[in-house]
mmCIF file of C-alpha atoms and ligand atoms in Angstrom:
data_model
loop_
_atom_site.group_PDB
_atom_site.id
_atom_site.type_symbol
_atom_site.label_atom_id
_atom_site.label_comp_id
_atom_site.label_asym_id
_atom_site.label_seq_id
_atom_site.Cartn_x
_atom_site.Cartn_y
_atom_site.Cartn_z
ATOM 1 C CA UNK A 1 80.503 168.439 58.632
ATOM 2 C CA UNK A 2 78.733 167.881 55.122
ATOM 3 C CA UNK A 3 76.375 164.828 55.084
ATOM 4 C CA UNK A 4 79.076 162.283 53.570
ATOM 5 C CA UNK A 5 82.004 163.140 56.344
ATOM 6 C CA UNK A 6 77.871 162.577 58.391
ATOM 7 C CA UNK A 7 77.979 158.942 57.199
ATOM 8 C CA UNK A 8 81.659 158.149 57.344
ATOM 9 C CA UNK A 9 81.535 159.388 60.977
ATOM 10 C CA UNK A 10 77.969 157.297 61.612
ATOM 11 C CA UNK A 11 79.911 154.233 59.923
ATOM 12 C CA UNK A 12 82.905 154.330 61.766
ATOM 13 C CA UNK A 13 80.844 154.482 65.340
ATOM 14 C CA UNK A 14 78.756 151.472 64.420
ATOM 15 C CA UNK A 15 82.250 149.579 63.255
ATOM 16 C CA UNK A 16 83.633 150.572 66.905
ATOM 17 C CA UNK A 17 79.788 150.226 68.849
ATOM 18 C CA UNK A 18 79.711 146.470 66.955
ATOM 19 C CA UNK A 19 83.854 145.757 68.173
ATOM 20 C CA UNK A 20 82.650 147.337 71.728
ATOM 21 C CA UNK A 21 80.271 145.324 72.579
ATOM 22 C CA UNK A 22 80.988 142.164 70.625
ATOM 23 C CA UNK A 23 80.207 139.151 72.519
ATOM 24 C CA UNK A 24 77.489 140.577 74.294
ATOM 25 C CA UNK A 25 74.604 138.705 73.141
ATOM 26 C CA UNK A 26 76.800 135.327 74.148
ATOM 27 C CA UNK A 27 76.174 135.953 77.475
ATOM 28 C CA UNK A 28 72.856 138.082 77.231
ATOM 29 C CA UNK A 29 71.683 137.201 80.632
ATOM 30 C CA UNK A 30 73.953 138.615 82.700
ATOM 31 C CA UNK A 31 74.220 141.930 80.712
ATOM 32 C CA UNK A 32 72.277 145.118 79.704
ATOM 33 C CA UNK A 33 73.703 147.503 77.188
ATOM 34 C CA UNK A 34 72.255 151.089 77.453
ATOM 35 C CA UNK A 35 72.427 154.513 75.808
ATOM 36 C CA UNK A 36 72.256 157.259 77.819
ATOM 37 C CA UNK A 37 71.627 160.754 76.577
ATOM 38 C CA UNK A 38 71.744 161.636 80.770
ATOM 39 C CA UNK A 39 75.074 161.861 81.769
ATOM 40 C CA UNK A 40 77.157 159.419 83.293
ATOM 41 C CA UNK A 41 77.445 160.664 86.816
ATOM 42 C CA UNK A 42 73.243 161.283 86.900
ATOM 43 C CA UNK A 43 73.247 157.523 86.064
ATOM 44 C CA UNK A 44 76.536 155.388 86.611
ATOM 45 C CA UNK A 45 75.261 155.487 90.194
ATOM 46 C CA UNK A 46 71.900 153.770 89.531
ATOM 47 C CA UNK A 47 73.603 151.512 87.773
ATOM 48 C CA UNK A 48 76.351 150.126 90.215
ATOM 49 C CA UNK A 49 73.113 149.595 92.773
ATOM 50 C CA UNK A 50 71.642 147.470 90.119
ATOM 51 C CA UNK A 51 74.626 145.436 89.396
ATOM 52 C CA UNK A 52 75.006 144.711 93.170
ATOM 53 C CA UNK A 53 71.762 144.042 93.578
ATOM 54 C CA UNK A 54 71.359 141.321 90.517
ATOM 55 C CA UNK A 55 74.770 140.473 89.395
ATOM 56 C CA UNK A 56 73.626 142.012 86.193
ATOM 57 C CA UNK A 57 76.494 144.540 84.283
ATOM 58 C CA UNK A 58 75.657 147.059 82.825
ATOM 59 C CA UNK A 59 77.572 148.544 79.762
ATOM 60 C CA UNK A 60 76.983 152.350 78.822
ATOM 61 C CA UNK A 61 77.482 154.456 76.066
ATOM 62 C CA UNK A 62 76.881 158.499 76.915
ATOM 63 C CA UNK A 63 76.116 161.247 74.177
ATOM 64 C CA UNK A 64 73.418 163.741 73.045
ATOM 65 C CA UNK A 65 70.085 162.503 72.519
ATOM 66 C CA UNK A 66 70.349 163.519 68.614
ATOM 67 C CA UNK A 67 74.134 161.187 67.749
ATOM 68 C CA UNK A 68 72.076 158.304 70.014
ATOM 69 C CA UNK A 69 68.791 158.624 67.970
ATOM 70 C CA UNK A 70 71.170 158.332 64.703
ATOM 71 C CA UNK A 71 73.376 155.541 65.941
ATOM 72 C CA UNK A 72 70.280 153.180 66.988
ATOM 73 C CA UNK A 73 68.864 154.236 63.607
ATOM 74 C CA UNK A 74 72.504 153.121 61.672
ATOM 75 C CA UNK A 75 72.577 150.309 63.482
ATOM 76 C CA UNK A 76 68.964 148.439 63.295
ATOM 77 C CA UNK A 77 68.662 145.325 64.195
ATOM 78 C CA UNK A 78 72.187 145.341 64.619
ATOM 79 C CA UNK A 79 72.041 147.261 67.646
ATOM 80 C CA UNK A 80 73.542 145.918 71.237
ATOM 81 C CA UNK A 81 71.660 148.774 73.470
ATOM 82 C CA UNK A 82 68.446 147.321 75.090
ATOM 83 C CA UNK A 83 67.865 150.698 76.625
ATOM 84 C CA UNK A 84 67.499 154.066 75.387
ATOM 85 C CA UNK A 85 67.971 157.052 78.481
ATOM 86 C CA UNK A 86 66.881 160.190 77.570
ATOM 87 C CA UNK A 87 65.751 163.615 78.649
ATOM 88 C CA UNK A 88 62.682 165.541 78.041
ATOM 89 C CA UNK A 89 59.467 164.135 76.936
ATOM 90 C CA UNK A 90 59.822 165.346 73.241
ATOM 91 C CA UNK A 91 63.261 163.665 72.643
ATOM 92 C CA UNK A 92 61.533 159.860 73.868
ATOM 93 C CA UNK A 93 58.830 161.094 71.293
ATOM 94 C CA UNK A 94 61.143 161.448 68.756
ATOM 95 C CA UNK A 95 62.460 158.090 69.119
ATOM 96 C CA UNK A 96 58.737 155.917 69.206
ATOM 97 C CA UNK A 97 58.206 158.202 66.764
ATOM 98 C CA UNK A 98 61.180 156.992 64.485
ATOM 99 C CA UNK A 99 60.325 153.190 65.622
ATOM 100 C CA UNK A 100 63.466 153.102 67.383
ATOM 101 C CA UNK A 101 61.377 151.520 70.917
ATOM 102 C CA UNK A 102 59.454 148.581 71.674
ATOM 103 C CA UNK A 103 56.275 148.643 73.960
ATOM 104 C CA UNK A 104 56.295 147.601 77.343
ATOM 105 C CA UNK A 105 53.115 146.079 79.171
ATOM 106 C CA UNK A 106 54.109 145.815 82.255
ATOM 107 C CA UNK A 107 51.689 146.300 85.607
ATOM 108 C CA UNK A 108 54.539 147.412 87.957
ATOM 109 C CA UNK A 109 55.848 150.454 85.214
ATOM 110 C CA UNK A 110 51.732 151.035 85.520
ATOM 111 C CA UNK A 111 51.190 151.234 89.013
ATOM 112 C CA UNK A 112 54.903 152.922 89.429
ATOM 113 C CA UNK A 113 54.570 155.798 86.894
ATOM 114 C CA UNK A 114 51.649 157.954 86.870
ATOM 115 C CA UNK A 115 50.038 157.811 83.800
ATOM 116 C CA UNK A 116 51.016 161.188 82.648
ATOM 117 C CA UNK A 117 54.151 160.820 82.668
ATOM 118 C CA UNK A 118 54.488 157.832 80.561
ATOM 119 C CA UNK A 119 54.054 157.317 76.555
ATOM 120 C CA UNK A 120 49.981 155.980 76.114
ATOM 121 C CA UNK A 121 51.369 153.309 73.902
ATOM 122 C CA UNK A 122 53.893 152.489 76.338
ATOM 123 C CA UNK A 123 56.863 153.073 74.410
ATOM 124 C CA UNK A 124 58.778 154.799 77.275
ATOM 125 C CA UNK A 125 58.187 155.620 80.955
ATOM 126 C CA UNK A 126 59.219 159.078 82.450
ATOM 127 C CA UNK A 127 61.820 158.013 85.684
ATOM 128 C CA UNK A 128 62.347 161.349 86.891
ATOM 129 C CA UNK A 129 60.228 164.513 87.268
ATOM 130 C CA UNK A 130 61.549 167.951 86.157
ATOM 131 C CA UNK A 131 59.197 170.867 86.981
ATOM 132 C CA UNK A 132 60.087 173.870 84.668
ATOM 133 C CA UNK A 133 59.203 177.513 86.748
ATOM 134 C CA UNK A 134 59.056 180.574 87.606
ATOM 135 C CA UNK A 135 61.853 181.670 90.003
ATOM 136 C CA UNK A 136 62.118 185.876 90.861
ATOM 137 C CA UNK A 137 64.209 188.038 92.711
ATOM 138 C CA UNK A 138 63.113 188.221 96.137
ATOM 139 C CA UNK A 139 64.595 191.661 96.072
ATOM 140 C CA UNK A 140 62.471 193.155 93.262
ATOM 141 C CA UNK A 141 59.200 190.960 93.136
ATOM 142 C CA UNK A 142 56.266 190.497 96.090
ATOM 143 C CA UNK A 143 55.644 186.725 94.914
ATOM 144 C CA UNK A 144 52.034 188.079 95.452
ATOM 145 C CA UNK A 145 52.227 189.649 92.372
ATOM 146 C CA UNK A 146 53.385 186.571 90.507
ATOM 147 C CA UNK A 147 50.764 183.647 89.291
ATOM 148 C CA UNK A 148 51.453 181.927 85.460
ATOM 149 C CA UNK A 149 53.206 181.590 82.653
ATOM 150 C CA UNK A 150 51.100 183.537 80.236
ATOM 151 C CA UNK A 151 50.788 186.672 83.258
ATOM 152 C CA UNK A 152 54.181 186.894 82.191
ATOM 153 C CA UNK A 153 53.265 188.034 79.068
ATOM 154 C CA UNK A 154 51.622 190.796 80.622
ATOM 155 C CA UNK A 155 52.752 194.507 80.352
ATOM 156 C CA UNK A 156 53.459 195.010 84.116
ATOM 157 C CA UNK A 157 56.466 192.468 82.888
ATOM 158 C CA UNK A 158 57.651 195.146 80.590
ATOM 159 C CA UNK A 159 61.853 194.640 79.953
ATOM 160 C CA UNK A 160 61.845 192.615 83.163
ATOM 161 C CA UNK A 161 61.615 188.678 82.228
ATOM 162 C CA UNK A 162 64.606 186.762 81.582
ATOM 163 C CA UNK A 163 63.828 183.768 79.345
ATOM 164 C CA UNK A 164 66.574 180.684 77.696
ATOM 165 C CA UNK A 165 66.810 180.335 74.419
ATOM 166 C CA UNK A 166 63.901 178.469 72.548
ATOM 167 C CA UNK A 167 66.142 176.065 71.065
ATOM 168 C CA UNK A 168 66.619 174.385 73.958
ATOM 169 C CA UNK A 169 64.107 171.389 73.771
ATOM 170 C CA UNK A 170 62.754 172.226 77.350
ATOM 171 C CA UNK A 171 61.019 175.182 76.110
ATOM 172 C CA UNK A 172 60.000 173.823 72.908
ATOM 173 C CA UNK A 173 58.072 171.447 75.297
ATOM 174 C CA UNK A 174 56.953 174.150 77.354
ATOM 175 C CA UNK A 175 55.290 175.834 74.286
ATOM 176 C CA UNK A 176 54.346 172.388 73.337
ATOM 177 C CA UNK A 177 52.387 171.930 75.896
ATOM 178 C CA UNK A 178 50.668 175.100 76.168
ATOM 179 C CA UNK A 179 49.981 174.582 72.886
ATOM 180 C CA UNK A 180 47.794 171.292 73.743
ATOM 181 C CA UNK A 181 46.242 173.211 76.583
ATOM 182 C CA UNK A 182 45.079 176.858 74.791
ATOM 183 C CA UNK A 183 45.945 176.345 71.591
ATOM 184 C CA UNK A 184 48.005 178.006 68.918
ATOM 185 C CA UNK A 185 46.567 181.251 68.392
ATOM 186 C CA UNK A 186 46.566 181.594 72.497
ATOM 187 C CA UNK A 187 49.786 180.467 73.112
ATOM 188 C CA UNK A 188 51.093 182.732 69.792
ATOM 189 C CA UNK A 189 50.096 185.855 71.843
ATOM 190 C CA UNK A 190 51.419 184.803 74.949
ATOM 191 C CA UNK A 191 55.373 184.229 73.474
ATOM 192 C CA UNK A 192 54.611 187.551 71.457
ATOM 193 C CA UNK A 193 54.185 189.015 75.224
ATOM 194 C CA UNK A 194 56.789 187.389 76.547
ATOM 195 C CA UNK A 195 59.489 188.541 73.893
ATOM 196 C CA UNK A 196 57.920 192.249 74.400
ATOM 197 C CA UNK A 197 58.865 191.704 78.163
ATOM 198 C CA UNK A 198 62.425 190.473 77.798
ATOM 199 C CA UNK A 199 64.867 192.479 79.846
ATOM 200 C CA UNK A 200 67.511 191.632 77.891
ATOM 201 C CA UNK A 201 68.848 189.075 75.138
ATOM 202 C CA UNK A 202 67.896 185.257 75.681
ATOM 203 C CA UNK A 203 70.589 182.791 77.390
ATOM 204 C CA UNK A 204 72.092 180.211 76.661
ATOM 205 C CA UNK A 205 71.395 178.073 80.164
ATOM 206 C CA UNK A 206 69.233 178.213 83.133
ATOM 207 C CA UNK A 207 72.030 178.606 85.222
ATOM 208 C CA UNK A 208 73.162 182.081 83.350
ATOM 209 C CA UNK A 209 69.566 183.214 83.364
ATOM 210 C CA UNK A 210 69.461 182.668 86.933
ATOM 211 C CA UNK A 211 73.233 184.467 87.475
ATOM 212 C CA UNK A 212 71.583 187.596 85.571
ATOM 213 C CA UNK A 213 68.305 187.647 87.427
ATOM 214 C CA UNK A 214 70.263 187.379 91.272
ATOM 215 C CA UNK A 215 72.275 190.338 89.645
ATOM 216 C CA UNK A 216 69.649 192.118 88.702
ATOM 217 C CA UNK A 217 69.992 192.313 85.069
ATOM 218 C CA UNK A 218 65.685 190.549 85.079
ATOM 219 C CA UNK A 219 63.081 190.180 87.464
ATOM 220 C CA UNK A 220 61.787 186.935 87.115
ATOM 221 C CA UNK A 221 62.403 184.265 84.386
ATOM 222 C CA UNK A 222 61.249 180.275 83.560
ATOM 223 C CA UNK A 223 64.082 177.604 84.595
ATOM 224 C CA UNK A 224 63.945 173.800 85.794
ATOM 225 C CA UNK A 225 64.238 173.947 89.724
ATOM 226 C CA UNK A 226 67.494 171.473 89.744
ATOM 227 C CA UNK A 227 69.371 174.550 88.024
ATOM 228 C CA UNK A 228 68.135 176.096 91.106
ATOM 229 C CA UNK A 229 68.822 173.853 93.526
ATOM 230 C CA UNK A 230 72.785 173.565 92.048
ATOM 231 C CA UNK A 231 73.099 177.374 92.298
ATOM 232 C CA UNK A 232 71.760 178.060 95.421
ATOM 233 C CA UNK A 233 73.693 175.017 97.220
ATOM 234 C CA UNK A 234 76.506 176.524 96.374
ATOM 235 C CA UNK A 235 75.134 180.503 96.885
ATOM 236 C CA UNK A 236 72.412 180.389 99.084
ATOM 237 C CA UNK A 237 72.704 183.966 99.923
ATOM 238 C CA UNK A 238 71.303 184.537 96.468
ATOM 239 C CA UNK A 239 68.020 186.230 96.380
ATOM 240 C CA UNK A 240 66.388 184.340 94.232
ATOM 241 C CA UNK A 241 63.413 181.271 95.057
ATOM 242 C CA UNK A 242 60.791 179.616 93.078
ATOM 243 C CA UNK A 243 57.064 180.232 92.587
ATOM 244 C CA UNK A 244 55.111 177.234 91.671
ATOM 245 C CA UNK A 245 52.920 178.348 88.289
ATOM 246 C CA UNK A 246 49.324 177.951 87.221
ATOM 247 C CA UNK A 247 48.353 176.568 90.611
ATOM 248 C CA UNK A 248 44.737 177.316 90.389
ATOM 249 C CA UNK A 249 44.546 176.776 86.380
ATOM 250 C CA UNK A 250 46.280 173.017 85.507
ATOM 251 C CA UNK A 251 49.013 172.983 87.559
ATOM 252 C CA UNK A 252 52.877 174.041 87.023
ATOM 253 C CA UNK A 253 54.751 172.664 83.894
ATOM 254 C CA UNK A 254 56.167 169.141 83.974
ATOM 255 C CA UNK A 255 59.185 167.093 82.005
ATOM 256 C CA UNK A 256 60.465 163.937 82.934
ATOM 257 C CA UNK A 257 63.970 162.235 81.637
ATOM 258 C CA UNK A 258 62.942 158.319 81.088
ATOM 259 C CA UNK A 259 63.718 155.618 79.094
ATOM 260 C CA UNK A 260 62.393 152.958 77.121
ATOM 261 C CA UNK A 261 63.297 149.466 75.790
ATOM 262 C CA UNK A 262 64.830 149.312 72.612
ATOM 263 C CA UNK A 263 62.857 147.842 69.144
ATOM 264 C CA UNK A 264 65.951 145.363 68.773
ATOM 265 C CA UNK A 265 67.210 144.878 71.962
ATOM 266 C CA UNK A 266 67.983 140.900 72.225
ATOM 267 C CA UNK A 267 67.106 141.100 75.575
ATOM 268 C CA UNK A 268 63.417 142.603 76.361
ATOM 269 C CA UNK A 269 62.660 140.450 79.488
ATOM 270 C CA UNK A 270 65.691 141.242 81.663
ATOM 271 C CA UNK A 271 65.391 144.701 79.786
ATOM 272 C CA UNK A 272 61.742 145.235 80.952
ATOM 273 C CA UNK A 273 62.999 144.493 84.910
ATOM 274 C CA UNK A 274 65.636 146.899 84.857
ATOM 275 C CA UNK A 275 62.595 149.516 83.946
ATOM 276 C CA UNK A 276 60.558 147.925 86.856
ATOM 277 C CA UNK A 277 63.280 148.076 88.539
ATOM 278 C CA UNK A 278 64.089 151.684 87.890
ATOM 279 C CA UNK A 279 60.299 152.507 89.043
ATOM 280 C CA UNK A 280 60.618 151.794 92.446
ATOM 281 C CA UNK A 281 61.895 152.845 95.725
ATOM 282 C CA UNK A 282 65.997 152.372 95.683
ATOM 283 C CA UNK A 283 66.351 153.324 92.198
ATOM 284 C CA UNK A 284 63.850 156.518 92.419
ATOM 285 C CA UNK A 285 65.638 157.953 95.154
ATOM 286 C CA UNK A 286 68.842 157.708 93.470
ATOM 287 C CA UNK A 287 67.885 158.881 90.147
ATOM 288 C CA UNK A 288 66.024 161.794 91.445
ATOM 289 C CA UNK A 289 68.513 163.361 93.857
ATOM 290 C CA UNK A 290 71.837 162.621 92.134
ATOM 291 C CA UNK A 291 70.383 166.055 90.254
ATOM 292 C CA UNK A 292 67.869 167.239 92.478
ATOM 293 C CA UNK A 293 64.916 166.391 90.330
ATOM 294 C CA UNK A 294 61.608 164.809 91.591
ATOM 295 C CA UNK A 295 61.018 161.154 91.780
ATOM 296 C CA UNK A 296 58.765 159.692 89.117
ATOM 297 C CA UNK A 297 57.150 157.376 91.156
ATOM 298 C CA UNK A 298 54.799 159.735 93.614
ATOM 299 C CA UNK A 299 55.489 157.402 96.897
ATOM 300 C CA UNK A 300 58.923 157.797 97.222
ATOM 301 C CA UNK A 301 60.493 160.526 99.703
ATOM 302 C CA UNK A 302 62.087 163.255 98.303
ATOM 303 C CA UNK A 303 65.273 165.197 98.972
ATOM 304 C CA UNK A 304 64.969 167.506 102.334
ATOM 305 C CA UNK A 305 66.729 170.334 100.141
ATOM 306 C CA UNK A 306 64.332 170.169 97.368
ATOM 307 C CA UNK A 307 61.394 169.673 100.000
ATOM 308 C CA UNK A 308 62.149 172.866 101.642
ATOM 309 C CA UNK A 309 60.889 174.292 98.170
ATOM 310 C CA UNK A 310 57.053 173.157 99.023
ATOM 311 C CA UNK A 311 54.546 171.529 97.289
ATOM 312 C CA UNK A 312 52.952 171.896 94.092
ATOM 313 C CA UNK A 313 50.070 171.284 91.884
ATOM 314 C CA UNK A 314 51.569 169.379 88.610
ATOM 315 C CA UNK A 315 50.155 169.528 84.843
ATOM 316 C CA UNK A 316 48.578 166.032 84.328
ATOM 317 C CA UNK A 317 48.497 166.427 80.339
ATOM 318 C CA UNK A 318 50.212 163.275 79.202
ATOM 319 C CA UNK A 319 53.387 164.732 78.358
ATOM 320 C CA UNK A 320 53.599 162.917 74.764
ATOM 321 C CA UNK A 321 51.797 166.193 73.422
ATOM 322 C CA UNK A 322 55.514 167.969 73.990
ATOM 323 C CA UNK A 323 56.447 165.420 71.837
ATOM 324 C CA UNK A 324 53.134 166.018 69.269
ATOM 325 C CA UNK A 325 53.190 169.202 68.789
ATOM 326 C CA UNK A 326 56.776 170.574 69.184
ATOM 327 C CA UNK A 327 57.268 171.052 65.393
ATOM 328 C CA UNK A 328 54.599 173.804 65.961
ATOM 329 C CA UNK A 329 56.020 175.349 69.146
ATOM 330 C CA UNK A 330 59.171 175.553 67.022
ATOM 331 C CA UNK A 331 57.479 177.397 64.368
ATOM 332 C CA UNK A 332 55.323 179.444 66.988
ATOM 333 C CA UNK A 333 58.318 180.998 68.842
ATOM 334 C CA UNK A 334 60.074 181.569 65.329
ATOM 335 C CA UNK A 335 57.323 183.365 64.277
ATOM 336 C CA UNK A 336 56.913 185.640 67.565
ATOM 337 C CA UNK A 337 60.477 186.306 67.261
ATOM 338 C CA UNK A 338 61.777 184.198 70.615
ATOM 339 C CA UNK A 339 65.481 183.890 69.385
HETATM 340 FE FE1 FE B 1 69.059 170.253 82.172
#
């Protein structure tokens, strides 16, 4: 698409977003509107609880984070969304960042949500905890031998690691984040070592990473532990499991997806309850194991499946830093060659 078919496209979706949801602010109470870049059956359930709980509907528009981003950004203060849903630290960065969010002070999202996991300015709160690992073949690797991310730049790796591509924005925030932790030079030598130790090209999802690795084609690789959890529901006689990293240096890598209230929403206070809402007990559970993911909120019971994994030591580096310094961790793994 060249940039004016870019604008014709943007235009017509705010003419049919405007005719969509026409009428809403008549009745603003009773209503939320809410783009979601998680999809609809992640969050359609959370939703119907929260309508039956408060009478409040909720209208939803699903797409990637980048067509949202540009669609609040056409629209301004036009907009009818009071919520933006998103995954991954660096994509709710991206939108404070573009002034597309208004802050919340609010002392349940505080208590709720640990304070790593939400934006310092309070621009958006994460609502679900994604732990990005290492997971091995049981078959090939003595987990003794396994302990962080950079070891796996180390030559005893050699053409064994398996590792998705680096455009996907969870290992831009991976880098990201190691970036804020050792720095660039550091974290430059560690993706060289990693690329030196691929076993073969990178993929294009977590799940086909870990297909290859329970086939052999890798050793061990870096994947979010829901990918896990999906595959191994349906294959547990894979042998593959998951070994938390950097438990004795910082704790294993974290990513939430979360959400934040809107600059123009018409509707920030029953906007800001649905967040306070979403912090707590009913709505954790449900938004966490709908995709076996990890509860935001640390007092809420987890999944027995994704107990059975064990505990873990997690990064406490506020995770707007994926957010801060993913432009370099782009340019980092360009420059090491991590396709
Ligand atoms: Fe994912």
């Amino acid at each position: 698409m060249n940039s004016k078919q870019t604008i014709i496209t943007i235009k017509i979706l705010l003419i049919i977003t405007i005719f969509f949801f026409s009428g809403c602010g008549t009745d603003s109470k009773n209503e939320l509107v809410i783009y979601s870049a998680r999809n609809e059956h992640l969050i359609k359930p959370v939703f119907d609880v929260y309508t039956k709980e408060t009478g409040i509907k909720i209208k939803f528009v699903t797409d990637k984070e980048g067509p949202l981003l540009q669609r609040l950004k056409a629209e301004g203060s036009n907009t009818p969304a009071d919520i933006l849903i998103t995954v991954d630290a660096g994509n709710l960065w991206h939108a404070a960042n573009e002034n597309l969010l208004f802050p919340v002070e609010s002392e349940i999202l505080n208590k709720n949500i640990p304070v790593h996991l939400r934006d310092p300015e309070n621009m958006w709160f994460g609502f679900s905890l994604r732990v990005r690992t290492i997971v091995y073949n049981t078959d090939k690797i003595d987990p003794t031998e396994l302990s962080t991310y950079e070891d796996l730049a180390d030559n005893k790796w050699f053409k064994r690691l398996g590792l998705r591509t680096s455009k996907k924005v969870y290992n831009q925030s991976l880098v990201a984040m190691m970036i804020s932790e050792y720095g660039i030079q550091q974290t430059e030598k560690i993706v060289e070592g990693w690329v030196r130790n691929l076993a073969a090209d990178v993929y294009m999802d977590d799940t086909r990473l870990l297909e290859a690795m329970a086939a052999g084609q890798c050793d061990v690789g870096i994947v979010n532990t829901y990918y896990f959890g999906r595959l191994l529901r349906e294959k547990p006689e894979l042998p593959l499991a998951i070994f938390w990293a950097n438990q004795a240096t910082g704790g294993v890598h974290v990513n939430v997806s979360g959400a934040g209230l809107t600059r123009y929403s018409k509707n920030k206070d029953e906007a800001t309850k649905f967040l306070e809402w979403l912090s707590g007990q009913t709505a954790q559970k449900i938004f966490a194991e709908v995709n076996l993911e990890y509860s935001a909120n640390p007092s809420v019971e987890i999944d027995s499946f994704v107990k059975s994994w064990g505990g873990f030591e997690q990064s406490k580096i506020n995770l707007s830093r994926a957010g801060e310094f993913q432009q370099q961790a782009v340019k980092l793994m360009d420059r090491a060659g991590y396709k």
